[in-house]
PDB file of C-alpha atoms and ligand atoms in Angstrom:
ATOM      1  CA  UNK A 632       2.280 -21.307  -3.672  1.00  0.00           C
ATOM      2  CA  UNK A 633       2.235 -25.043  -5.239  1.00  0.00           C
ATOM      3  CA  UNK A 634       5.797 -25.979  -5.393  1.00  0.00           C
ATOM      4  CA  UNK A 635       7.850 -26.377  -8.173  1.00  0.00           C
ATOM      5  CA  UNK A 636       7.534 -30.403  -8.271  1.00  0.00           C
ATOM      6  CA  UNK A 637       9.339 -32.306 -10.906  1.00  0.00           C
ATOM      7  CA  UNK A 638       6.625 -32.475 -12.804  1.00  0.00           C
ATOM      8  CA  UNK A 639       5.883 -29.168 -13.289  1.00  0.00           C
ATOM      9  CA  UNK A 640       9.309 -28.728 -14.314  1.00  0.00           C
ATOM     10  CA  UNK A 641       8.779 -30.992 -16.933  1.00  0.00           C
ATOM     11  CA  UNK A 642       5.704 -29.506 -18.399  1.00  0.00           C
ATOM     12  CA  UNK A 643       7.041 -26.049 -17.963  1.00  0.00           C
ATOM     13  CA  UNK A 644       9.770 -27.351 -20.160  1.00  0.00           C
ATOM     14  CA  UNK A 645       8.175 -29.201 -22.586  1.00  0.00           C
ATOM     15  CA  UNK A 646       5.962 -28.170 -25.539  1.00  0.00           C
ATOM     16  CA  UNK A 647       2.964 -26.990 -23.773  1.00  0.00           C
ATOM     17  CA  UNK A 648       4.612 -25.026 -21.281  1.00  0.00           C
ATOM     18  CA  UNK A 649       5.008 -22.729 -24.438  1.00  0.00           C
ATOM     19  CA  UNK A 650       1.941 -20.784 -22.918  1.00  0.00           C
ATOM     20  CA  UNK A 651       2.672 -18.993 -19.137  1.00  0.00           C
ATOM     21  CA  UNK A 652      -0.360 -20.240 -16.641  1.00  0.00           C
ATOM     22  CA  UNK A 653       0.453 -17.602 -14.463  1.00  0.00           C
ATOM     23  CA  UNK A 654       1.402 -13.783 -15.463  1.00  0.00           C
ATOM     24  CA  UNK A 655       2.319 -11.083 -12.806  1.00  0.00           C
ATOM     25  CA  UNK A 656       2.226  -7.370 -14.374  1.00  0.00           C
ATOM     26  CA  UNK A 657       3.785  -4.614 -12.603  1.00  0.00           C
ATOM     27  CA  UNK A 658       1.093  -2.324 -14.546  1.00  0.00           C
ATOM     28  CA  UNK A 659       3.833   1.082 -14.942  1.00  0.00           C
ATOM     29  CA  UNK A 660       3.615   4.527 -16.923  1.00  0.00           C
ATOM     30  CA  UNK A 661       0.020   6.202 -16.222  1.00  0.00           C
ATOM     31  CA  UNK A 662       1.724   9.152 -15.022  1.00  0.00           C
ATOM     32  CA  UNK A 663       3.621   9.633 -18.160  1.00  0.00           C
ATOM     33  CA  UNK A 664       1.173   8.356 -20.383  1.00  0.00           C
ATOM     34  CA  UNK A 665      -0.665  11.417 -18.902  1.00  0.00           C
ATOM     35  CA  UNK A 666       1.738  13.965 -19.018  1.00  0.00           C
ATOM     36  CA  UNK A 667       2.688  12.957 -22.505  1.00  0.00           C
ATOM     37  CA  UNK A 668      -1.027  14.207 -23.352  1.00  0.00           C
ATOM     38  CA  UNK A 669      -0.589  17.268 -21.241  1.00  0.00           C
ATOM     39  CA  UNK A 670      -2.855  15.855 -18.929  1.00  0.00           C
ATOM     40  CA  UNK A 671      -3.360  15.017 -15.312  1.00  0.00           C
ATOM     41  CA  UNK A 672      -1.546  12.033 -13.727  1.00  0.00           C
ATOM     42  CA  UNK A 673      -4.886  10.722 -12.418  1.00  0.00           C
ATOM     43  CA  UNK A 674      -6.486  10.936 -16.071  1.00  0.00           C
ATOM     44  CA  UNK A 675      -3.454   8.232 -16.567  1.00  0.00           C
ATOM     45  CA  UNK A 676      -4.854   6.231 -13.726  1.00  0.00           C
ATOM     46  CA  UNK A 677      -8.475   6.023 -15.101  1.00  0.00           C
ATOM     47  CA  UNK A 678      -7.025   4.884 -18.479  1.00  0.00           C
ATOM     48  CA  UNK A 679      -4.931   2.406 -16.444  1.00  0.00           C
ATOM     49  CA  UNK A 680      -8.299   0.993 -15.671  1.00  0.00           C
ATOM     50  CA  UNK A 681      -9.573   0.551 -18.820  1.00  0.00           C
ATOM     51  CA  UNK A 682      -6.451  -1.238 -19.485  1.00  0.00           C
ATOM     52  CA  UNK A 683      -6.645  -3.588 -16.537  1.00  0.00           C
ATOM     53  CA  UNK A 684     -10.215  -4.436 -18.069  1.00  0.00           C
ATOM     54  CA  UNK A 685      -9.087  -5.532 -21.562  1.00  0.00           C
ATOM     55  CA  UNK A 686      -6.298  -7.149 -19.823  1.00  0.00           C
ATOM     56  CA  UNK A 687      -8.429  -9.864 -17.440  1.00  0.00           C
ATOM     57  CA  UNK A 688     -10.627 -10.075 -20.950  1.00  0.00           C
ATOM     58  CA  UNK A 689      -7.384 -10.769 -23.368  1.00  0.00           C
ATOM     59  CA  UNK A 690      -5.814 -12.823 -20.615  1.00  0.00           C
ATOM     60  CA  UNK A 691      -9.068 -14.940 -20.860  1.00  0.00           C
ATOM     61  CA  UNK A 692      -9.021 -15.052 -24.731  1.00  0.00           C
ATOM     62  CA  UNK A 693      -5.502 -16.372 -24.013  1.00  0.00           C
ATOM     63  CA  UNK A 694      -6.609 -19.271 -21.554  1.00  0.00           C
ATOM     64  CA  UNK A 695      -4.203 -17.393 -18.993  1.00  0.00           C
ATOM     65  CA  UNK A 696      -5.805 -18.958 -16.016  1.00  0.00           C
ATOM     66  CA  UNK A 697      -3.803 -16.583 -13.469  1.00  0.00           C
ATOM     67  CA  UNK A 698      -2.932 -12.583 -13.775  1.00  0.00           C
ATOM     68  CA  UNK A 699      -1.707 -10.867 -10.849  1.00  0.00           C
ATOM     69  CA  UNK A 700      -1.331  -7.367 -10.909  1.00  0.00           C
ATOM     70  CA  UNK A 701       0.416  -4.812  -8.992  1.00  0.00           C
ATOM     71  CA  UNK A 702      -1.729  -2.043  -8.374  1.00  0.00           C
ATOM     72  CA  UNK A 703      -0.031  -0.319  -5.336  1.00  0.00           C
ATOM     73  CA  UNK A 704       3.114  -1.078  -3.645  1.00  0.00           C
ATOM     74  CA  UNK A 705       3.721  -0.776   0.080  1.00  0.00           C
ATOM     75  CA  UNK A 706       6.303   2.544  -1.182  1.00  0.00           C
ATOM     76  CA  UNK A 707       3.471   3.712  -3.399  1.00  0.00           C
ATOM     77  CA  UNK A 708       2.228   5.729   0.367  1.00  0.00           C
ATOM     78  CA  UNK A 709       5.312   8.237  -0.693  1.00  0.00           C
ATOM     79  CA  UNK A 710       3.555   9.738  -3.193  1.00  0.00           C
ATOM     80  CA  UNK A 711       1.378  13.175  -2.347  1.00  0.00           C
ATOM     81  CA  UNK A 712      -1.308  12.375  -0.792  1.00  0.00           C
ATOM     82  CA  UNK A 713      -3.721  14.028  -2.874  1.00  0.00           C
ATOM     83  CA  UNK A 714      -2.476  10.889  -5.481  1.00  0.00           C
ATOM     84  CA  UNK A 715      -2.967   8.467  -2.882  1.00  0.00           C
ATOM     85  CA  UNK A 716      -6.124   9.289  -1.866  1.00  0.00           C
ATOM     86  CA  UNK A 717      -7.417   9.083  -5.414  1.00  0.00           C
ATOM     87  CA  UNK A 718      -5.927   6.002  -6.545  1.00  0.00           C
ATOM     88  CA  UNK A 719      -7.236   4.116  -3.394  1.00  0.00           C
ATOM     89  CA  UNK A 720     -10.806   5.722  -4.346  1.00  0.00           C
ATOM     90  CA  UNK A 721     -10.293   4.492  -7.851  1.00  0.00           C
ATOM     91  CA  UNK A 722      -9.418   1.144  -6.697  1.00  0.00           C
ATOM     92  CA  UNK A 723     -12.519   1.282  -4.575  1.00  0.00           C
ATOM     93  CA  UNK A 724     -15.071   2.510  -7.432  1.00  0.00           C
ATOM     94  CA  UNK A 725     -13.589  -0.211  -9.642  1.00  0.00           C
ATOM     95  CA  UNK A 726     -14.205  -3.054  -7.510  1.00  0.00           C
ATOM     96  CA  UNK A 727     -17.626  -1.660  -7.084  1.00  0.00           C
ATOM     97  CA  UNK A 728     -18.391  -1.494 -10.790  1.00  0.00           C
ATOM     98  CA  UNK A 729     -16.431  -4.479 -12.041  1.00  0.00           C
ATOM     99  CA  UNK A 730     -17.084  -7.143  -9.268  1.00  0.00           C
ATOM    100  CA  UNK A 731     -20.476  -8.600 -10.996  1.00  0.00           C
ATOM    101  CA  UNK A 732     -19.437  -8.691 -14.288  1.00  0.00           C
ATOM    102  CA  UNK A 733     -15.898 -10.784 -13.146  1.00  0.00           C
ATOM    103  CA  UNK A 734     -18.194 -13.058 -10.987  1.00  0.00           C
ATOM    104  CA  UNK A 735     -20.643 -13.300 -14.160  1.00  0.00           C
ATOM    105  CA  UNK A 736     -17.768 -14.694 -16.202  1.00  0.00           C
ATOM    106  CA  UNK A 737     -16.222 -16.778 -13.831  1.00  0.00           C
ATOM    107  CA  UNK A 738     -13.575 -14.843 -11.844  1.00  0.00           C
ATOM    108  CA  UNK A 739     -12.514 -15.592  -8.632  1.00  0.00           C
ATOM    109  CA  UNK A 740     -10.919 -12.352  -7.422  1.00  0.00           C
ATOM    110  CA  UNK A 741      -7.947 -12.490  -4.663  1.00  0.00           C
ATOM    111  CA  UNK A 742      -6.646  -9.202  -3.264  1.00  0.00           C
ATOM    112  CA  UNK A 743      -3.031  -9.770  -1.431  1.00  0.00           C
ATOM    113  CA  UNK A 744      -0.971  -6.960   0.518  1.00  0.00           C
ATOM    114  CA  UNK A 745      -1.522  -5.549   4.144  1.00  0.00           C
ATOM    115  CA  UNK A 746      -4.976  -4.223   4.023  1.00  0.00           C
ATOM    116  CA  UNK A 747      -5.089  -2.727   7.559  1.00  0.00           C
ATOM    117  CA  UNK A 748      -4.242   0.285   6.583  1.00  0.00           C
ATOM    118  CA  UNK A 749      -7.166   1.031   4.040  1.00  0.00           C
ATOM    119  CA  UNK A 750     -10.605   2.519   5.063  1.00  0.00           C
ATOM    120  CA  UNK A 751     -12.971  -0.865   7.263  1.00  0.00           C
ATOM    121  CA  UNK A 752     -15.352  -0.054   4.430  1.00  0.00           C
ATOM    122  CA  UNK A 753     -12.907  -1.393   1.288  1.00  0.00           C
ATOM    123  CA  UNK A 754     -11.524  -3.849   3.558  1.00  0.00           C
ATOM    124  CA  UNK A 755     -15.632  -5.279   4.070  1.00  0.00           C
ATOM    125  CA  UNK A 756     -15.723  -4.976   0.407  1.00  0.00           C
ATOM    126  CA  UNK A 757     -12.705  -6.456  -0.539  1.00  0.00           C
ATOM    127  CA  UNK A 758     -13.431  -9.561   1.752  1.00  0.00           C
ATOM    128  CA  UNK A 759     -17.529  -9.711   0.392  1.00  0.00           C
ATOM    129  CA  UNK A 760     -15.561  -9.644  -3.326  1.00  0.00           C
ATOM    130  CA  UNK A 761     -13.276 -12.798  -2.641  1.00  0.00           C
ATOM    131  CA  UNK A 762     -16.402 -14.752  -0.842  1.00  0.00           C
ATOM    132  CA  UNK A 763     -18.694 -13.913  -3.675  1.00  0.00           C
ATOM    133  CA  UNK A 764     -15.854 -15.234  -5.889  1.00  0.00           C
ATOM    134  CA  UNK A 765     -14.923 -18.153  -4.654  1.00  0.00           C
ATOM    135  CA  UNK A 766     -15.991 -20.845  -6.013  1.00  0.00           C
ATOM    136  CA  UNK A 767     -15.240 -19.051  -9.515  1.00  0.00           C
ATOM    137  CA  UNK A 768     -12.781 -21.560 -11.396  1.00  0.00           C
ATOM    138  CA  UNK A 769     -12.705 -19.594 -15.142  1.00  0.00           C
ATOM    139  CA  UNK A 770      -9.803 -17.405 -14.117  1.00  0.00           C
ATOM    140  CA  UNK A 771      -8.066 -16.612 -10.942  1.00  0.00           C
ATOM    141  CA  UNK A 772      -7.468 -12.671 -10.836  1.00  0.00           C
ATOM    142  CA  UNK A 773      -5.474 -11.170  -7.794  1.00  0.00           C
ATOM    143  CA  UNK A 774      -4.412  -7.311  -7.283  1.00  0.00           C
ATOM    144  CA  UNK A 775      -1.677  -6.535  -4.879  1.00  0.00           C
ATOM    145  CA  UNK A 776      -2.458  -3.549  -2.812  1.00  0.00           C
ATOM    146  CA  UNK A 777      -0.239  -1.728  -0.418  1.00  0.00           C
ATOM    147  CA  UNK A 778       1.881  -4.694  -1.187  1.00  0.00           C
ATOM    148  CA  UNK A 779       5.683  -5.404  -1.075  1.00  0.00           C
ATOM    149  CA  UNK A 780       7.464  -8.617  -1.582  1.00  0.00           C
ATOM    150  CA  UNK A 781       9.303  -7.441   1.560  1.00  0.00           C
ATOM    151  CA  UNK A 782       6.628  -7.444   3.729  1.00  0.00           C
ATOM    152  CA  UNK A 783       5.433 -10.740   2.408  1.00  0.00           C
ATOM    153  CA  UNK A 784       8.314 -11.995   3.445  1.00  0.00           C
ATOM    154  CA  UNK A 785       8.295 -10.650   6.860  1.00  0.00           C
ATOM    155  CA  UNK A 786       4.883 -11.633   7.268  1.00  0.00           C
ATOM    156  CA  UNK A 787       5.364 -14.634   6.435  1.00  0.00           C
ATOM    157  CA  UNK A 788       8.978 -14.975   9.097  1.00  0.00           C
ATOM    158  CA  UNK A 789       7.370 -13.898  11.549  1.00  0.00           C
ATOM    159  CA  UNK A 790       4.346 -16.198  11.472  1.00  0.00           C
ATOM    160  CA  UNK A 791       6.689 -18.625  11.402  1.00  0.00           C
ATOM    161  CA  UNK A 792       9.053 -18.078  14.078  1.00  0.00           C
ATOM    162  CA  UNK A 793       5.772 -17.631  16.381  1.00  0.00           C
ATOM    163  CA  UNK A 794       5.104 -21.481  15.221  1.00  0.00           C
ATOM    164  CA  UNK A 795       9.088 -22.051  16.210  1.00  0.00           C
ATOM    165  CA  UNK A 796       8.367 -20.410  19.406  1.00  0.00           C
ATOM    166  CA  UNK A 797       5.269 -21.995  20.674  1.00  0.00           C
ATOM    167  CA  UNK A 798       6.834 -25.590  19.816  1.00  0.00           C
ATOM    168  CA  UNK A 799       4.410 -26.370  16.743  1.00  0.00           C
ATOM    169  CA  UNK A 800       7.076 -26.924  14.389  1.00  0.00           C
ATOM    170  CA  UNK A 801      10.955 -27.750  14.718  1.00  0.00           C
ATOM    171  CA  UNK A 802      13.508 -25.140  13.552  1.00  0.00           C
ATOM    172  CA  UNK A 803      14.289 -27.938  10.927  1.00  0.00           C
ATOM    173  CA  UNK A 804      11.222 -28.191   9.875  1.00  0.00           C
ATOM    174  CA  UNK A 805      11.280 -24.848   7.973  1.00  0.00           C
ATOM    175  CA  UNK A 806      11.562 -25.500   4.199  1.00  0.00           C
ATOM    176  CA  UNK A 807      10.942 -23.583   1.321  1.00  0.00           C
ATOM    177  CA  UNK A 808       7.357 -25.732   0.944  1.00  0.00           C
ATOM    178  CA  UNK A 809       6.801 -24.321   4.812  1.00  0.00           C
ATOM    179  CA  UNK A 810       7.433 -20.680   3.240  1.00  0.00           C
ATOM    180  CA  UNK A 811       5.825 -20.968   0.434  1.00  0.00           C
ATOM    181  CA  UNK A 812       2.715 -21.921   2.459  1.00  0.00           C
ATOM    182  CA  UNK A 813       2.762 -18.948   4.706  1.00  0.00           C
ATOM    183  CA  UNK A 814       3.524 -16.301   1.906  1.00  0.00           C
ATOM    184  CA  UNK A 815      -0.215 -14.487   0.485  1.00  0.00           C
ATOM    185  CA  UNK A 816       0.165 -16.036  -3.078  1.00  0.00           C
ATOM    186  CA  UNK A 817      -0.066 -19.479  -1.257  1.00  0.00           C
ATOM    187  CA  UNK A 818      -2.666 -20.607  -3.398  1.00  0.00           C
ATOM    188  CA  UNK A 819      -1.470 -19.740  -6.583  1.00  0.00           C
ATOM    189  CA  UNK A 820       1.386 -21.219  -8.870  1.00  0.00           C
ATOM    190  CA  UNK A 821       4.840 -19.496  -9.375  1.00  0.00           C
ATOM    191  CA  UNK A 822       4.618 -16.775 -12.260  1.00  0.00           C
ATOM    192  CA  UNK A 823       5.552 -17.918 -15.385  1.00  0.00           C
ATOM    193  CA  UNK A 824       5.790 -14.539 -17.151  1.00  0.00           C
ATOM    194  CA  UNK A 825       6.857 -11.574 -15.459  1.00  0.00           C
ATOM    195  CA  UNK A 826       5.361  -8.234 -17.885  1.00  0.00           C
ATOM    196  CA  UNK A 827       6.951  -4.683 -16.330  1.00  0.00           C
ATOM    197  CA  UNK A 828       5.322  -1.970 -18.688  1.00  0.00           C
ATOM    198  CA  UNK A 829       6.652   2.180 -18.872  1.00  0.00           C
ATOM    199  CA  UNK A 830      10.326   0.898 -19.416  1.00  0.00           C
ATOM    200  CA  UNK A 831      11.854   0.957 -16.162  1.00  0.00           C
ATOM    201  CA  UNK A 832      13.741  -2.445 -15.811  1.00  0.00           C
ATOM    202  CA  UNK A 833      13.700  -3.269 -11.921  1.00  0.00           C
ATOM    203  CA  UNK A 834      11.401  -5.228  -9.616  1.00  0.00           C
ATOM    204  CA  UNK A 835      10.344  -2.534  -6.970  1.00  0.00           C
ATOM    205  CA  UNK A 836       9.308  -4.361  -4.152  1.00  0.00           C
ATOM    206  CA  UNK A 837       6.888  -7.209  -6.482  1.00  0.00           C
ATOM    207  CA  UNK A 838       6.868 -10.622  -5.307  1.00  0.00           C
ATOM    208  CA  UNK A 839      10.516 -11.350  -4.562  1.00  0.00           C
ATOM    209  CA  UNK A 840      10.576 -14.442  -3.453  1.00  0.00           C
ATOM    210  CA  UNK A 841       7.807 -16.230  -5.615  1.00  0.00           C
ATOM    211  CA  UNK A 842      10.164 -14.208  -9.291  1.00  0.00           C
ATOM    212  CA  UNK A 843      12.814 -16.926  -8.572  1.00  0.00           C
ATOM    213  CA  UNK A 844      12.518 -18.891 -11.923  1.00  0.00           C
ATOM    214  CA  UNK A 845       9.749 -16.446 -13.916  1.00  0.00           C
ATOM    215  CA  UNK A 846      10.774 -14.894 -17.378  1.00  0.00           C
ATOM    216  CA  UNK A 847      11.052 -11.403 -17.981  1.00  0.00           C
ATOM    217  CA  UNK A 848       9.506  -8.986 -19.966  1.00  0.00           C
ATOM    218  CA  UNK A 849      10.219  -5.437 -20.250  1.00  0.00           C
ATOM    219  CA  UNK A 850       8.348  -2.935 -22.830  1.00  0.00           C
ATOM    220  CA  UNK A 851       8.353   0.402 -22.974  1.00  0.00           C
ATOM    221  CA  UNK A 852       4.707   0.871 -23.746  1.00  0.00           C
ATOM    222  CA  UNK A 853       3.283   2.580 -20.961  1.00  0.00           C
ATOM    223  CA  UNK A 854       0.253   1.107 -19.190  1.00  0.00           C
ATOM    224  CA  UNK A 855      -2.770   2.618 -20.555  1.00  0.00           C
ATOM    225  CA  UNK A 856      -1.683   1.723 -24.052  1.00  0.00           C
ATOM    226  CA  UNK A 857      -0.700  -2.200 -23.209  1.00  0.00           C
ATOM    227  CA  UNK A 858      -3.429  -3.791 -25.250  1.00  0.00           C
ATOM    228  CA  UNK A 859      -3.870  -7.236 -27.299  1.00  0.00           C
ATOM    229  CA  UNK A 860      -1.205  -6.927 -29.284  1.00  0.00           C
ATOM    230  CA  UNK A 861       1.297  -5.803 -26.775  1.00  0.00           C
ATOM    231  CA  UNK A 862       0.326  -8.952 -24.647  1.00  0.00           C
ATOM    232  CA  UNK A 863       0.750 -11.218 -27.768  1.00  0.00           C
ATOM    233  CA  UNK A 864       4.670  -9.343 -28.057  1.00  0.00           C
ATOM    234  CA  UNK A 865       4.658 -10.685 -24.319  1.00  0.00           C
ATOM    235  CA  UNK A 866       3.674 -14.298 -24.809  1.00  0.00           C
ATOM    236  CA  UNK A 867       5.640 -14.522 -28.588  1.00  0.00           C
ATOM    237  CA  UNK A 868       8.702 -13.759 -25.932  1.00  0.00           C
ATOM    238  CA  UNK A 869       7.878 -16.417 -23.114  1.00  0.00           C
ATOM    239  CA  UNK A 870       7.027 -18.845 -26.205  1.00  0.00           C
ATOM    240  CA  UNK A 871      11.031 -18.577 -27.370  1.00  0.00           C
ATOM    241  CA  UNK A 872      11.890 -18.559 -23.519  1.00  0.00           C
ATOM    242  CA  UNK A 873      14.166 -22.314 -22.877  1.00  0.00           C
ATOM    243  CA  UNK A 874      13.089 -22.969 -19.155  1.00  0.00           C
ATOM    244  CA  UNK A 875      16.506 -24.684 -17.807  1.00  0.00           C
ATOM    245  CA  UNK A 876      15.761 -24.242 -13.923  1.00  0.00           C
ATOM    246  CA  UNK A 877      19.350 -25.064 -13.437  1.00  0.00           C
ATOM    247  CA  UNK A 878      19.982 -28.058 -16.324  1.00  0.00           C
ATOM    248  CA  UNK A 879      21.554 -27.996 -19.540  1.00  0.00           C
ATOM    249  CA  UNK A 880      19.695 -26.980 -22.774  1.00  0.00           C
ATOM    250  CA  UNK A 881      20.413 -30.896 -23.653  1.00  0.00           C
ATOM    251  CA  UNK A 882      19.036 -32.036 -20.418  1.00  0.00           C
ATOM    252  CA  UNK A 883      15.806 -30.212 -21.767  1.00  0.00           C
ATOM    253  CA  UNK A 884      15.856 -31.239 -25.080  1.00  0.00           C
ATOM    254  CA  UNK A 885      16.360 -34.820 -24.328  1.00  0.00           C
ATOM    255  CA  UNK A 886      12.890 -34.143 -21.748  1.00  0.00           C
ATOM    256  CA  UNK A 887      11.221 -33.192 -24.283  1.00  0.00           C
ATOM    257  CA  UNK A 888      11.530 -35.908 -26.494  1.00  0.00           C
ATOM    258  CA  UNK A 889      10.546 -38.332 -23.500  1.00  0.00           C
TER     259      UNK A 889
HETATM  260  C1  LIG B1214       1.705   3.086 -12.269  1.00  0.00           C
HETATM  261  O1  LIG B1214       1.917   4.258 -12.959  1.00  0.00           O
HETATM  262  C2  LIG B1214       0.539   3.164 -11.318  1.00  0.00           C
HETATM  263  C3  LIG B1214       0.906   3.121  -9.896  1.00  0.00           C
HETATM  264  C4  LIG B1214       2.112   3.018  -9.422  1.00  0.00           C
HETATM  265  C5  LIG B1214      -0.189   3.199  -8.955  1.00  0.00           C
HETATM  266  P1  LIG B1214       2.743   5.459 -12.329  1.00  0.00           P
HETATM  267  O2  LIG B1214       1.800   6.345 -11.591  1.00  0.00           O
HETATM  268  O3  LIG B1214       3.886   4.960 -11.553  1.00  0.00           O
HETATM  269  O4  LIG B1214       3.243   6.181 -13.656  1.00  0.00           O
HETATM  270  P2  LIG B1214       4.655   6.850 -13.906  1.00  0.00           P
HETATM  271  O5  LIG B1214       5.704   5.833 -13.582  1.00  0.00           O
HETATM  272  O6  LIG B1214       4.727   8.046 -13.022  1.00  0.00           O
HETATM  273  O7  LIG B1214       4.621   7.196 -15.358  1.00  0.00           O
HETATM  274  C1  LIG B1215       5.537   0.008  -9.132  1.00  0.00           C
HETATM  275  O1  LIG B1215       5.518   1.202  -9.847  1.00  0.00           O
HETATM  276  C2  LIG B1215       4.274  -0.165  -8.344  1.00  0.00           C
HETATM  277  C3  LIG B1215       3.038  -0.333  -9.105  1.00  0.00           C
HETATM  278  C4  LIG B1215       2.906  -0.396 -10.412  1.00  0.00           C
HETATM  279  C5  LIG B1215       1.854  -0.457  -8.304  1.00  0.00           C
HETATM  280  P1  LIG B1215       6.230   2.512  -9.311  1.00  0.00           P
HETATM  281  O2  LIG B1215       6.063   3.538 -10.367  1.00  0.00           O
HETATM  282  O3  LIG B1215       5.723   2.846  -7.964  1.00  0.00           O
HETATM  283  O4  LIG B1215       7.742   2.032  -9.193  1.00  0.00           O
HETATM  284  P2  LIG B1215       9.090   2.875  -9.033  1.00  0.00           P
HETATM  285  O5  LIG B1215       8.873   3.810  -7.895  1.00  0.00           O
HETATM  286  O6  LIG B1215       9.307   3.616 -10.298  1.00  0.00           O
HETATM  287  O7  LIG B1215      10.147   1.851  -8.786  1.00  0.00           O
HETATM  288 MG1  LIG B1216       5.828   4.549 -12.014  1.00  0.00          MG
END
């Protein structure tokens, strides 16, 4: 993750930090969205994809250079398996039928979470996707599968304490720049916006550590219904959002003016 320098701060705060460069979306309510129709969960799911779609396009319209979504948690396993199986096989057939047009408009794809536990085949795929996608500077999209800000974490302490323990690096020499390095959003900037759709107002295992100093937004409109407008209710509330990181409104005021 780039680290919060000073000047970022200062941007963040100032007026065109108004717009987030980097939203996470823990994408929530297909089941419900379903059931509200009388219809299967998984018919929730496939909507869910449509609404991932018009999300990487509106999130382009936007200039949003960075969406993360969450698109299965490391808990997400619980569910019956007949559910799991078919939202990893969604996940699958959507990568297969969306990766050309992303690279076509300039995507660079980045999948995070612990992979090893999905079929070799997706795993292949997924690593073909983020090759093929590269050099793609348009927008940066990433999808966190069988991912938990826990087990980032953990990953991420216990790559580090091997370091300790061979004598590469000195106890002291773990900072939070050394963490954020190690941690599988290295290469992206903190979220700015945080959007949690299908009304629920917790964090369920997202990215715990890198949520430190994001804004949050809660809506009740479930996922397959989050369109254009519901992201512009989104960035209208990060827009009247005062970023303090820790000063005084008159600390900010007086950086904007600078
Ligand atoms: C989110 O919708 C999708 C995933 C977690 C994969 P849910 O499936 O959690 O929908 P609800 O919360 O049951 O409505
Ligand atoms: C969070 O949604 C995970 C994803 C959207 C992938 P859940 O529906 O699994 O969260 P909980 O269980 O209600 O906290
Ligand atoms: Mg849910």
């Amino acid at each position: 993750m780039l680290a919060q320098s000073d000047d970022s701060i200062s941007s963040a705060t100032s007026g065109d930090g108004k717009k987030p460069r980097h939203i996470a979306v823990i994408m929530d309510g297909n089941g419900r969205w379903a059931r509200q129709r009388g219809l299967p969960r998984v018919a929730g799911h496939r909507r869910g994809v449509d609404a991932v779609r018009n999300m990487v396009s509106n999130c382009g319209k936007s200039d949003i250079p960075y969406l993360t979504l969450f698109a299965f948690s490391s808990e997400n396993w619980r569910r019956p398996t007949t559910e799991v199986k078919l939202l990893i096989e969604l996940l699958s057939s959507t990568l297969d039928s969306e990766l050309m047009k992303m690279h076509e408009h300039d995507i660079r794809l980045r999948v995070i979470g612990d992979l090893s536990r999905f079929p070799k085949r997706l795993q292949r795929r997924i690593e073909d996707a983020e090759e093929l996608t590269r050099d793609n500077t348009a927008m940066n999209v990433t999808i966190a599968i069988n991912y938990g800000g826990r087990w980032d974490i953990e990953q991420t302490c216990r790559v580090i304490a091997e370091r300790v323990g061979r004598g590469d690096i000195e106890p002291q020499a773990v900072t939070s720049e050394l963490i954020e390095s190690h941690l599988s959003t290295s290469d992206l900037p903190e979220p700015d916006l945080f959007i949690r759709t299908g009304g629920e107002k917790r964090i369920s295992n997202f990215l715990l550590w890198q949520l430190a100093y994001t804004e949050l937004f809660f809506t009740d409109v479930y996922w397959p219904d989050f369109d254009a407008n519901s992201l512009k209710d989104a960035l209208d509330y990060f827009a009247g959002r005062e970023r303090r990181y820790g000063q005084t409104g008159e600390q900010i005021a007086s950086l904007a003016q600078a």
